[in-house]
PDB file of C-alpha atoms in Angstrom:
ATOM      1  CA  MET I   1     -25.958  15.291  15.069  1.00  0.00           C
ATOM      2  CA  ILE I   2     -23.095  14.731  12.786  1.00  0.00           C
ATOM      3  CA  LEU I   3     -22.947  18.339  11.902  1.00  0.00           C
ATOM      4  CA  ARG I   4     -22.140  19.014  15.571  1.00  0.00           C
ATOM      5  CA  GLN I   5     -19.407  16.309  15.136  1.00  0.00           C
ATOM      6  CA  ILE I   6     -18.413  17.881  12.163  1.00  0.00           C
ATOM      7  CA  TRP I   7     -17.918  21.097  13.491  1.00  0.00           C
ATOM      8  CA  ALA I   8     -16.051  20.455  16.613  1.00  0.00           C
ATOM      9  CA  VAL I   9     -13.252  18.068  14.200  1.00  0.00           C
ATOM     10  CA  TYR I  10     -13.807  21.816  12.421  1.00  0.00           C
ATOM     11  CA  LYS I  11     -12.655  23.848  14.957  1.00  0.00           C
ATOM     12  CA  ARG I  12     -10.232  21.932  16.361  1.00  0.00           C
ATOM     13  CA  GLU I  13      -8.032  21.386  12.983  1.00  0.00           C
ATOM     14  CA  LEU I  14      -8.500  24.789  12.043  1.00  0.00           C
ATOM     15  CA  GLY I  15      -6.868  25.566  15.577  1.00  0.00           C
ATOM     16  CA  LEU I  16      -4.165  23.943  14.608  1.00  0.00           C
ATOM     17  CA  TYR I  17      -3.327  25.054  11.219  1.00  0.00           C
ATOM     18  CA  PHE I  18      -3.426  28.790  11.938  1.00  0.00           C
ATOM     19  CA  ARG I  19      -0.966  27.658  15.139  1.00  0.00           C
ATOM     20  CA  SER I  20       1.203  26.142  12.380  1.00  0.00           C
ATOM     21  CA  PRO I  21       4.615  27.349  11.540  1.00  0.00           C
ATOM     22  CA  ILE I  22       4.656  25.290   8.358  1.00  0.00           C
ATOM     23  CA  ALA I  23       1.231  26.303   7.436  1.00  0.00           C
ATOM     24  CA  TYR I  24       2.292  30.070   7.608  1.00  0.00           C
ATOM     25  CA  ALA I  25       5.756  28.979   6.168  1.00  0.00           C
ATOM     26  CA  VAL I  26       3.859  27.428   2.961  1.00  0.00           C
ATOM     27  CA  ALA I  27       1.133  30.364   2.335  1.00  0.00           C
ATOM     28  CA  PHE I  28       4.361  32.740   3.051  1.00  0.00           C
ATOM     29  CA  ALA I  29       6.145  31.761   0.181  1.00  0.00           C
ATOM     30  CA  LEU I  30       3.701  31.121  -2.289  1.00  0.00           C
ATOM     31  CA  LEU I  31       2.369  35.053  -1.424  1.00  0.00           C
ATOM     32  CA  LEU I  32       6.084  35.746  -1.822  1.00  0.00           C
ATOM     33  CA  LEU I  33       6.361  34.099  -5.079  1.00  0.00           C
ATOM     34  CA  PHE I  34       2.826  35.545  -6.828  1.00  0.00           C
ATOM     35  CA  GLY I  35       3.801  39.020  -5.530  1.00  0.00           C
ATOM     36  CA  LEU I  36       7.108  39.323  -7.102  1.00  0.00           C
ATOM     37  CA  ILE I  37       5.632  37.738 -10.911  1.00  0.00           C
ATOM     38  CA  PHE I  38       2.334  39.793 -10.188  1.00  0.00           C
ATOM     39  CA  SER I  39       4.840  43.077  -9.395  1.00  0.00           C
ATOM     40  CA  SER I  40       6.833  42.125 -13.065  1.00  0.00           C
ATOM     41  CA  ASN I  41       3.988  41.529 -14.839  1.00  0.00           C
ATOM     42  CA  VAL I  42       2.030  44.927 -13.272  1.00  0.00           C
ATOM     43  CA  SER I  43       5.793  47.032 -14.391  1.00  0.00           C
ATOM     44  CA  GLN I  44       4.995  46.143 -17.929  1.00  0.00           C
ATOM     45  CA  LEU I  45       1.275  46.909 -18.160  1.00  0.00           C
ATOM     46  CA  ASN I  46       0.527  50.668 -19.459  1.00  0.00           C
ATOM     47  CA  ASN I  47      -3.032  51.681 -18.139  1.00  0.00           C
ATOM     48  CA  ARG I  48      -4.894  48.287 -18.850  1.00  0.00           C
ATOM     49  CA  ALA I  49      -5.222  45.209 -17.061  1.00  0.00           C
ATOM     50  CA  PRO I  50      -5.532  42.080 -19.503  1.00  0.00           C
ATOM     51  CA  ALA I  51      -7.039  39.128 -17.942  1.00  0.00           C
ATOM     52  CA  ASP I  52      -4.111  36.832 -17.958  1.00  0.00           C
ATOM     53  CA  ASN I  53      -1.918  39.232 -15.765  1.00  0.00           C
ATOM     54  CA  LEU I  54      -4.269  38.315 -12.905  1.00  0.00           C
ATOM     55  CA  ASN I  55      -4.879  34.133 -14.703  1.00  0.00           C
ATOM     56  CA  PHE I  56      -1.382  33.691 -13.648  1.00  0.00           C
ATOM     57  CA  ILE I  57      -2.120  33.191  -9.839  1.00  0.00           C
ATOM     58  CA  PRO I  58      -4.675  30.598  -9.733  1.00  0.00           C
ATOM     59  CA  SER I  59      -2.930  28.750 -12.670  1.00  0.00           C
ATOM     60  CA  LEU I  60       0.222  28.845 -11.432  1.00  0.00           C
ATOM     61  CA  LEU I  61      -1.408  27.716  -7.721  1.00  0.00           C
ATOM     62  CA  THR I  62      -3.200  24.856  -9.461  1.00  0.00           C
ATOM     63  CA  PHE I  63       0.051  23.577 -10.827  1.00  0.00           C
ATOM     64  CA  LEU I  64       1.694  23.821  -7.214  1.00  0.00           C
ATOM     65  CA  MET I  65      -0.727  22.175  -5.934  1.00  0.00           C
ATOM     66  CA  PHE I  66       0.528  18.733  -6.831  1.00  0.00           C
ATOM     67  CA  LEU I  67       3.923  19.570  -3.901  1.00  0.00           C
ATOM     68  CA  VAL I  68       1.500  21.976  -1.592  1.00  0.00           C
ATOM     69  CA  GLY I  69      -1.412  19.977  -2.119  1.00  0.00           C
ATOM     70  CA  PRO I  70       0.601  17.343  -0.176  1.00  0.00           C
ATOM     71  CA  LEU I  71       2.479  19.390   2.490  1.00  0.00           C
ATOM     72  CA  MET I  72      -1.542  20.459   3.402  1.00  0.00           C
ATOM     73  CA  THR I  73      -2.380  17.401   4.182  1.00  0.00           C
ATOM     74  CA  MET I  74       0.228  15.027   5.081  1.00  0.00           C
ATOM     75  CA  ARG I  75      -0.204  15.519   8.959  1.00  0.00           C
ATOM     76  CA  LEU I  76      -4.031  15.183   9.160  1.00  0.00           C
ATOM     77  CA  LEU I  77      -3.972  11.332   9.538  1.00  0.00           C
ATOM     78  CA  ALA I  78      -0.705  10.216   9.533  1.00  0.00           C
ATOM     79  CA  GLU I  79       0.589  12.178  12.608  1.00  0.00           C
ATOM     80  CA  GLU I  80      -2.554  10.683  14.850  1.00  0.00           C
ATOM     81  CA  ASN I  81      -1.669   7.254  13.289  1.00  0.00           C
ATOM     82  CA  ARG I  82       1.684   7.468  14.323  1.00  0.00           C
ATOM     83  CA  GLU I  83       1.204   8.628  17.923  1.00  0.00           C
ATOM     84  CA  GLY I  84      -2.139   6.331  18.103  1.00  0.00           C
ATOM     85  CA  THR I  85      -4.026   9.411  18.951  1.00  0.00           C
ATOM     86  CA  ILE I  86      -6.589   8.287  16.169  1.00  0.00           C
ATOM     87  CA  GLU I  87      -7.451   5.282  17.943  1.00  0.00           C
ATOM     88  CA  LEU I  88      -8.184   7.384  21.194  1.00  0.00           C
ATOM     89  CA  LEU I  89     -10.130  10.148  19.100  1.00  0.00           C
ATOM     90  CA  MET I  90     -11.732   6.650  17.618  1.00  0.00           C
ATOM     91  CA  THR I  91     -13.518   5.955  21.260  1.00  0.00           C
ATOM     92  CA  LEU I  92     -15.231   9.510  21.210  1.00  0.00           C
ATOM     93  CA  PRO I  93     -19.308   8.993  20.093  1.00  0.00           C
ATOM     94  CA  MET I  94     -18.250  10.169  16.914  1.00  0.00           C
ATOM     95  CA  SER I  95     -18.727   8.982  12.918  1.00  0.00           C
ATOM     96  CA  GLU I  96     -15.939   8.172  11.054  1.00  0.00           C
ATOM     97  CA  THR I  97     -17.356  10.060   8.477  1.00  0.00           C
ATOM     98  CA  ALA I  98     -18.026  13.419  10.432  1.00  0.00           C
ATOM     99  CA  PHE I  99     -14.065  13.476  11.876  1.00  0.00           C
ATOM    100  CA  ILE I 100     -12.686  13.124   8.037  1.00  0.00           C
ATOM    101  CA  VAL I 101     -15.221  15.356   6.860  1.00  0.00           C
ATOM    102  CA  GLY I 102     -14.683  18.175   9.616  1.00  0.00           C
ATOM    103  CA  LYS I 103     -10.672  17.897   8.715  1.00  0.00           C
ATOM    104  CA  PHE I 104     -11.097  18.150   5.629  1.00  0.00           C
ATOM    105  CA  PHE I 105     -12.969  21.338   5.517  1.00  0.00           C
ATOM    106  CA  ALA I 106     -10.409  22.654   7.995  1.00  0.00           C
ATOM    107  CA  VAL I 107      -7.458  22.435   5.128  1.00  0.00           C
ATOM    108  CA  TRP I 108      -9.736  23.647   2.586  1.00  0.00           C
ATOM    109  CA  THR I 109     -10.692  26.533   4.393  1.00  0.00           C
ATOM    110  CA  TYR I 110      -6.907  27.002   4.789  1.00  0.00           C
ATOM    111  CA  TYR I 111      -6.195  26.851   0.700  1.00  0.00           C
ATOM    112  CA  SER I 112      -9.274  28.914   0.474  1.00  0.00           C
ATOM    113  CA  VAL I 113      -7.468  31.991   2.665  1.00  0.00           C
ATOM    114  CA  VAL I 114      -4.394  31.113   0.927  1.00  0.00           C
ATOM    115  CA  LEU I 115      -6.399  31.571  -2.647  1.00  0.00           C
ATOM    116  CA  GLY I 116      -8.764  34.401  -0.804  1.00  0.00           C
ATOM    117  CA  LEU I 117      -5.260  36.621  -0.310  1.00  0.00           C
ATOM    118  CA  THR I 118      -4.485  36.746  -3.526  1.00  0.00           C
ATOM    119  CA  LEU I 119      -7.301  38.988  -4.544  1.00  0.00           C
ATOM    120  CA  VAL I 120      -5.433  41.737  -3.724  1.00  0.00           C
ATOM    121  CA  TYR I 121      -4.099  41.759  -7.270  1.00  0.00           C
ATOM    122  CA  TYR I 122      -7.216  41.569  -8.922  1.00  0.00           C
ATOM    123  CA  LEU I 123      -7.912  44.897  -6.714  1.00  0.00           C
ATOM    124  CA  VAL I 124      -4.520  46.228  -7.963  1.00  0.00           C
ATOM    125  CA  LEU I 125      -5.240  45.257 -10.636  1.00  0.00           C
ATOM    126  CA  THR I 126      -8.700  47.557 -11.040  1.00  0.00           C
ATOM    127  CA  THR I 127      -6.671  50.241 -10.090  1.00  0.00           C
ATOM    128  CA  ILE I 128      -4.809  50.516 -13.690  1.00  0.00           C
ATOM    129  CA  GLY I 129      -7.403  49.080 -15.938  1.00  0.00           C
ATOM    130  CA  VAL I 130     -10.731  46.959 -16.145  1.00  0.00           C
ATOM    131  CA  PRO I 131      -9.585  43.100 -16.041  1.00  0.00           C
ATOM    132  CA  ASP I 132     -12.441  40.122 -17.386  1.00  0.00           C
ATOM    133  CA  HIS I 133     -14.443  40.208 -14.213  1.00  0.00           C
ATOM    134  CA  GLY I 134     -16.368  36.845 -15.864  1.00  0.00           C
ATOM    135  CA  ARG I 135     -12.746  35.338 -17.080  1.00  0.00           C
ATOM    136  CA  ALA I 136     -11.857  35.769 -12.957  1.00  0.00           C
ATOM    137  CA  LEU I 137     -14.751  34.642 -11.729  1.00  0.00           C
ATOM    138  CA  GLY I 138     -13.993  30.857 -13.754  1.00  0.00           C
ATOM    139  CA  VAL I 139     -10.391  31.281 -12.990  1.00  0.00           C
ATOM    140  CA  TYR I 140     -10.906  31.146  -9.305  1.00  0.00           C
ATOM    141  CA  LEU I 141     -14.122  29.117  -8.795  1.00  0.00           C
ATOM    142  CA  GLY I 142     -11.748  26.918 -10.650  1.00  0.00           C
ATOM    143  CA  ALA I 143      -9.398  27.197  -8.767  1.00  0.00           C
ATOM    144  CA  TRP I 144     -10.813  26.880  -5.470  1.00  0.00           C
ATOM    145  CA  LEU I 145     -12.335  23.173  -6.779  1.00  0.00           C
ATOM    146  CA  TYR I 146      -9.573  22.014  -8.283  1.00  0.00           C
ATOM    147  CA  GLY I 147      -7.617  22.871  -5.037  1.00  0.00           C
ATOM    148  CA  GLY I 148     -10.288  20.976  -3.008  1.00  0.00           C
ATOM    149  CA  THR I 149     -10.082  18.300  -5.488  1.00  0.00           C
ATOM    150  CA  VAL I 150      -6.112  17.960  -4.878  1.00  0.00           C
ATOM    151  CA  LEU I 151      -6.908  18.167  -1.170  1.00  0.00           C
ATOM    152  CA  ALA I 152      -9.508  14.955  -0.995  1.00  0.00           C
ATOM    153  CA  VAL I 153      -7.444  12.629  -2.785  1.00  0.00           C
ATOM    154  CA  THR I 154      -4.082  13.294  -0.786  1.00  0.00           C
ATOM    155  CA  MET I 155      -5.712  12.746   2.017  1.00  0.00           C
ATOM    156  CA  ILE I 156      -5.575   9.259   1.520  1.00  0.00           C
ATOM    157  CA  TRP I 157      -2.384   8.509   1.695  1.00  0.00           C
ATOM    158  CA  SER I 158      -2.321  10.462   5.075  1.00  0.00           C
ATOM    159  CA  ALA I 159      -5.274   7.457   6.451  1.00  0.00           C
ATOM    160  CA  ILE I 160      -3.262   4.945   4.998  1.00  0.00           C
ATOM    161  CA  THR I 161       0.335   6.031   6.410  1.00  0.00           C
ATOM    162  CA  GLU I 162       1.879   6.337   9.178  1.00  0.00           C
ATOM    163  CA  ASP I 163       4.687   8.839   8.094  1.00  0.00           C
ATOM    164  CA  GLN I 164       4.418  12.251   6.919  1.00  0.00           C
ATOM    165  CA  ILE I 165       7.157  12.032   4.044  1.00  0.00           C
ATOM    166  CA  VAL I 166       5.771   9.159   2.764  1.00  0.00           C
ATOM    167  CA  ALA I 167       2.307  10.638   2.740  1.00  0.00           C
ATOM    168  CA  ALA I 168       3.256  13.696   1.140  1.00  0.00           C
ATOM    169  CA  PHE I 169       5.667  11.875  -1.837  1.00  0.00           C
ATOM    170  CA  LEU I 170       2.814   9.327  -2.367  1.00  0.00           C
ATOM    171  CA  GLY I 171       0.112  12.515  -2.492  1.00  0.00           C
ATOM    172  CA  ALA I 172       2.104  14.335  -4.901  1.00  0.00           C
ATOM    173  CA  ALA I 173       2.758  11.154  -7.192  1.00  0.00           C
ATOM    174  CA  THR I 174      -1.253  10.696  -7.659  1.00  0.00           C
ATOM    175  CA  VAL I 175      -1.927  14.260  -7.865  1.00  0.00           C
ATOM    176  CA  LEU I 176       0.885  14.303 -10.744  1.00  0.00           C
ATOM    177  CA  VAL I 177      -0.382  11.867 -12.532  1.00  0.00           C
ATOM    178  CA  LEU I 178      -3.952  13.429 -12.896  1.00  0.00           C
ATOM    179  CA  TYR I 179      -2.385  16.547 -14.052  1.00  0.00           C
ATOM    180  CA  LEU I 180      -0.714  15.038 -16.399  1.00  0.00           C
ATOM    181  CA  ALA I 181      -3.574  12.815 -17.349  1.00  0.00           C
ATOM    182  CA  ASP I 182      -4.281  15.593 -21.028  1.00  0.00           C
ATOM    183  CA  LEU I 183      -0.532  14.508 -21.616  1.00  0.00           C
ATOM    184  CA  ALA I 184      -1.146  10.616 -21.275  1.00  0.00           C
ATOM    185  CA  ALA I 185      -4.870  11.060 -23.757  1.00  0.00           C
ATOM    186  CA  GLN I 186      -3.037  13.031 -26.463  1.00  0.00           C
ATOM    187  CA  PHE I 187      -0.067   9.973 -25.866  1.00  0.00           C
ATOM    188  CA  VAL I 188      -3.166   7.345 -26.292  1.00  0.00           C
ATOM    189  CA  ASN I 189      -4.315   9.003 -29.234  1.00  0.00           C
ATOM    190  CA  ASN I 190      -1.250   8.940 -31.351  1.00  0.00           C
ATOM    191  CA  LEU I 191      -0.849   5.421 -31.077  1.00  0.00           C
ATOM    192  CA  SER I 192      -1.377   4.317 -34.401  1.00  0.00           C
ATOM    193  CA  PHE I 193      -0.482   0.112 -34.223  1.00  0.00           C
ATOM    194  CA  THR I 194      -4.460  -1.070 -33.421  1.00  0.00           C
ATOM    195  CA  GLU I 195      -6.643  -1.209 -36.111  1.00  0.00           C
ATOM    196  CA  ASN I 196      -9.806  -0.320 -34.317  1.00  0.00           C
ATOM    197  CA  PRO I 197      -8.970   3.958 -34.025  1.00  0.00           C
ATOM    198  CA  GLU I 198     -12.241   4.170 -32.198  1.00  0.00           C
ATOM    199  CA  PHE I 199     -11.270   2.574 -29.431  1.00  0.00           C
ATOM    200  CA  ILE I 200      -8.495   4.175 -29.003  1.00  0.00           C
ATOM    201  CA  THR I 201     -10.046   7.672 -29.054  1.00  0.00           C
ATOM    202  CA  GLY I 202     -12.921   6.686 -27.132  1.00  0.00           C
ATOM    203  CA  LEU I 203      -9.625   5.335 -24.350  1.00  0.00           C
ATOM    204  CA  ALA I 204      -7.826   8.670 -24.458  1.00  0.00           C
ATOM    205  CA  ASN I 205     -11.627  10.742 -24.135  1.00  0.00           C
ATOM    206  CA  GLY I 206     -11.583   8.780 -20.663  1.00  0.00           C
ATOM    207  CA  ILE I 207      -8.431   9.050 -19.628  1.00  0.00           C
ATOM    208  CA  ARG I 208      -8.600  13.073 -20.453  1.00  0.00           C
ATOM    209  CA  GLU I 209     -12.036  13.308 -18.966  1.00  0.00           C
ATOM    210  CA  LEU I 210     -10.263  11.356 -15.246  1.00  0.00           C
ATOM    211  CA  GLY I 211      -7.503  14.152 -15.429  1.00  0.00           C
ATOM    212  CA  LEU I 212      -7.672  17.239 -13.230  1.00  0.00           C
ATOM    213  CA  THR I 213      -6.782  19.653 -16.516  1.00  0.00           C
ATOM    214  CA  ALA I 214      -8.903  18.969 -18.436  1.00  0.00           C
ATOM    215  CA  HIS I 215     -11.782  20.693 -16.743  1.00  0.00           C
ATOM    216  CA  TYR I 216     -10.088  23.885 -15.668  1.00  0.00           C
ATOM    217  CA  ASN I 217      -7.309  24.985 -18.195  1.00  0.00           C
ATOM    218  CA  SER I 218     -10.000  24.492 -21.293  1.00  0.00           C
ATOM    219  CA  THR I 219     -12.734  26.051 -19.738  1.00  0.00           C
ATOM    220  CA  MET I 220     -12.852  27.787 -16.112  1.00  0.00           C
ATOM    221  CA  PHE I 221      -9.306  29.075 -17.119  1.00  0.00           C
ATOM    222  CA  VAL I 222     -10.966  30.850 -19.869  1.00  0.00           C
ATOM    223  CA  GLY I 223     -13.828  31.735 -18.059  1.00  0.00           C
ATOM    224  CA  VAL I 224     -16.130  28.539 -19.207  1.00  0.00           C
ATOM    225  CA  ILE I 225     -17.936  27.379 -16.135  1.00  0.00           C
ATOM    226  CA  ARG I 226     -19.774  24.326 -17.408  1.00  0.00           C
ATOM    227  CA  ALA I 227     -22.129  22.161 -14.879  1.00  0.00           C
ATOM    228  CA  GLU I 228     -20.061  19.087 -15.842  1.00  0.00           C
ATOM    229  CA  ASP I 229     -16.609  20.526 -14.417  1.00  0.00           C
ATOM    230  CA  ILE I 230     -18.214  21.280 -11.501  1.00  0.00           C
ATOM    231  CA  ALA I 231     -20.065  17.750 -11.151  1.00  0.00           C
ATOM    232  CA  TYR I 232     -16.412  16.315 -11.782  1.00  0.00           C
ATOM    233  CA  PHE I 233     -14.946  18.134  -9.054  1.00  0.00           C
ATOM    234  CA  ILE I 234     -17.557  17.600  -6.132  1.00  0.00           C
ATOM    235  CA  PHE I 235     -17.573  14.042  -7.601  1.00  0.00           C
ATOM    236  CA  MET I 236     -13.545  14.003  -6.754  1.00  0.00           C
ATOM    237  CA  ILE I 237     -14.070  15.111  -3.794  1.00  0.00           C
ATOM    238  CA  ILE I 238     -16.872  12.329  -1.703  1.00  0.00           C
ATOM    239  CA  ALA I 239     -14.810   9.500  -3.895  1.00  0.00           C
ATOM    240  CA  ALA I 240     -11.842  10.608  -1.824  1.00  0.00           C
ATOM    241  CA  LEU I 241     -13.368  11.166   0.934  1.00  0.00           C
ATOM    242  CA  PHE I 242     -15.269   8.198   0.834  1.00  0.00           C
ATOM    243  CA  ILE I 243     -11.882   5.603   0.099  1.00  0.00           C
ATOM    244  CA  THR I 244     -10.722   7.831   3.324  1.00  0.00           C
ATOM    245  CA  THR I 245     -13.223   7.250   5.325  1.00  0.00           C
ATOM    246  CA  ARG I 246     -13.224   3.237   4.911  1.00  0.00           C
ATOM    247  CA  ILE I 247      -9.605   3.474   5.370  1.00  0.00           C
ATOM    248  CA  VAL I 248     -10.445   5.166   8.786  1.00  0.00           C
ATOM    249  CA  GLU I 249     -12.943   2.382   9.646  1.00  0.00           C
ATOM    250  CA  THR I 250     -10.659  -0.508   9.153  1.00  0.00           C
ATOM    251  CA  ARG I 251      -8.039   1.033  11.232  1.00  0.00           C
ATOM    252  CA  ARG I 252     -10.616   1.224  13.798  1.00  0.00           C
ATOM    253  CA  TRP I 253     -12.102  -2.274  13.584  1.00  0.00           C
ATOM    254  CA  ARG I 254      -8.513  -3.806  13.539  1.00  0.00           C
ATOM    255  CA  ALA I 255      -8.101  -1.673  16.723  1.00  0.00           C
TER     256      ALA I 255
END
């Protein structure tokens, strides 16, 4: 039953994405940017295709996700909160979990399509050289999970507020904090006023592990696929969706 509910929400939401001018504008802008940078890189190659000429695409996308992710999710729940349609939808025989999961998979599918379209550049590289296939797999798998995590986290703010702009701003701020966690960890690790350096080291490591870049830039980006990194992204997605579901449940009770 719940799978049928998820599928119904997924189809509805995915249809809205592919009828949305904003969705096409975001995809076009990203692909145009990647195309221009890729063309510049390829023009400098001499019959070879090093992995670095492919990896800039997912790495740039993961950096831009602190802006793009909130744009993708800001209307998912905020718009329905503002128009009051979420209360109407919640009167249907549908669980909050199915409602949230269906919406999430729809936006993740849209992101996956955009990411998948960049594989055309990888095909171009195979015609002029031999790119590192193993590294490419790690890069794209990491970018896919990274994107899913960002989308799940930013959905929380879309559920909290009725204003799409506010949801986008707060979502971007949250993702930026997670993105800069590695820098924060380095700052904490350099603190010298404490008499307990082991505590500082442990705190710095904890902050680093909570961040996004520690599980992508130093591992998957270089072709190293670790189970703990995959587990981190999956945990973050599940945790964010759980929080979003609880928020929607609270709204339903108040209604």
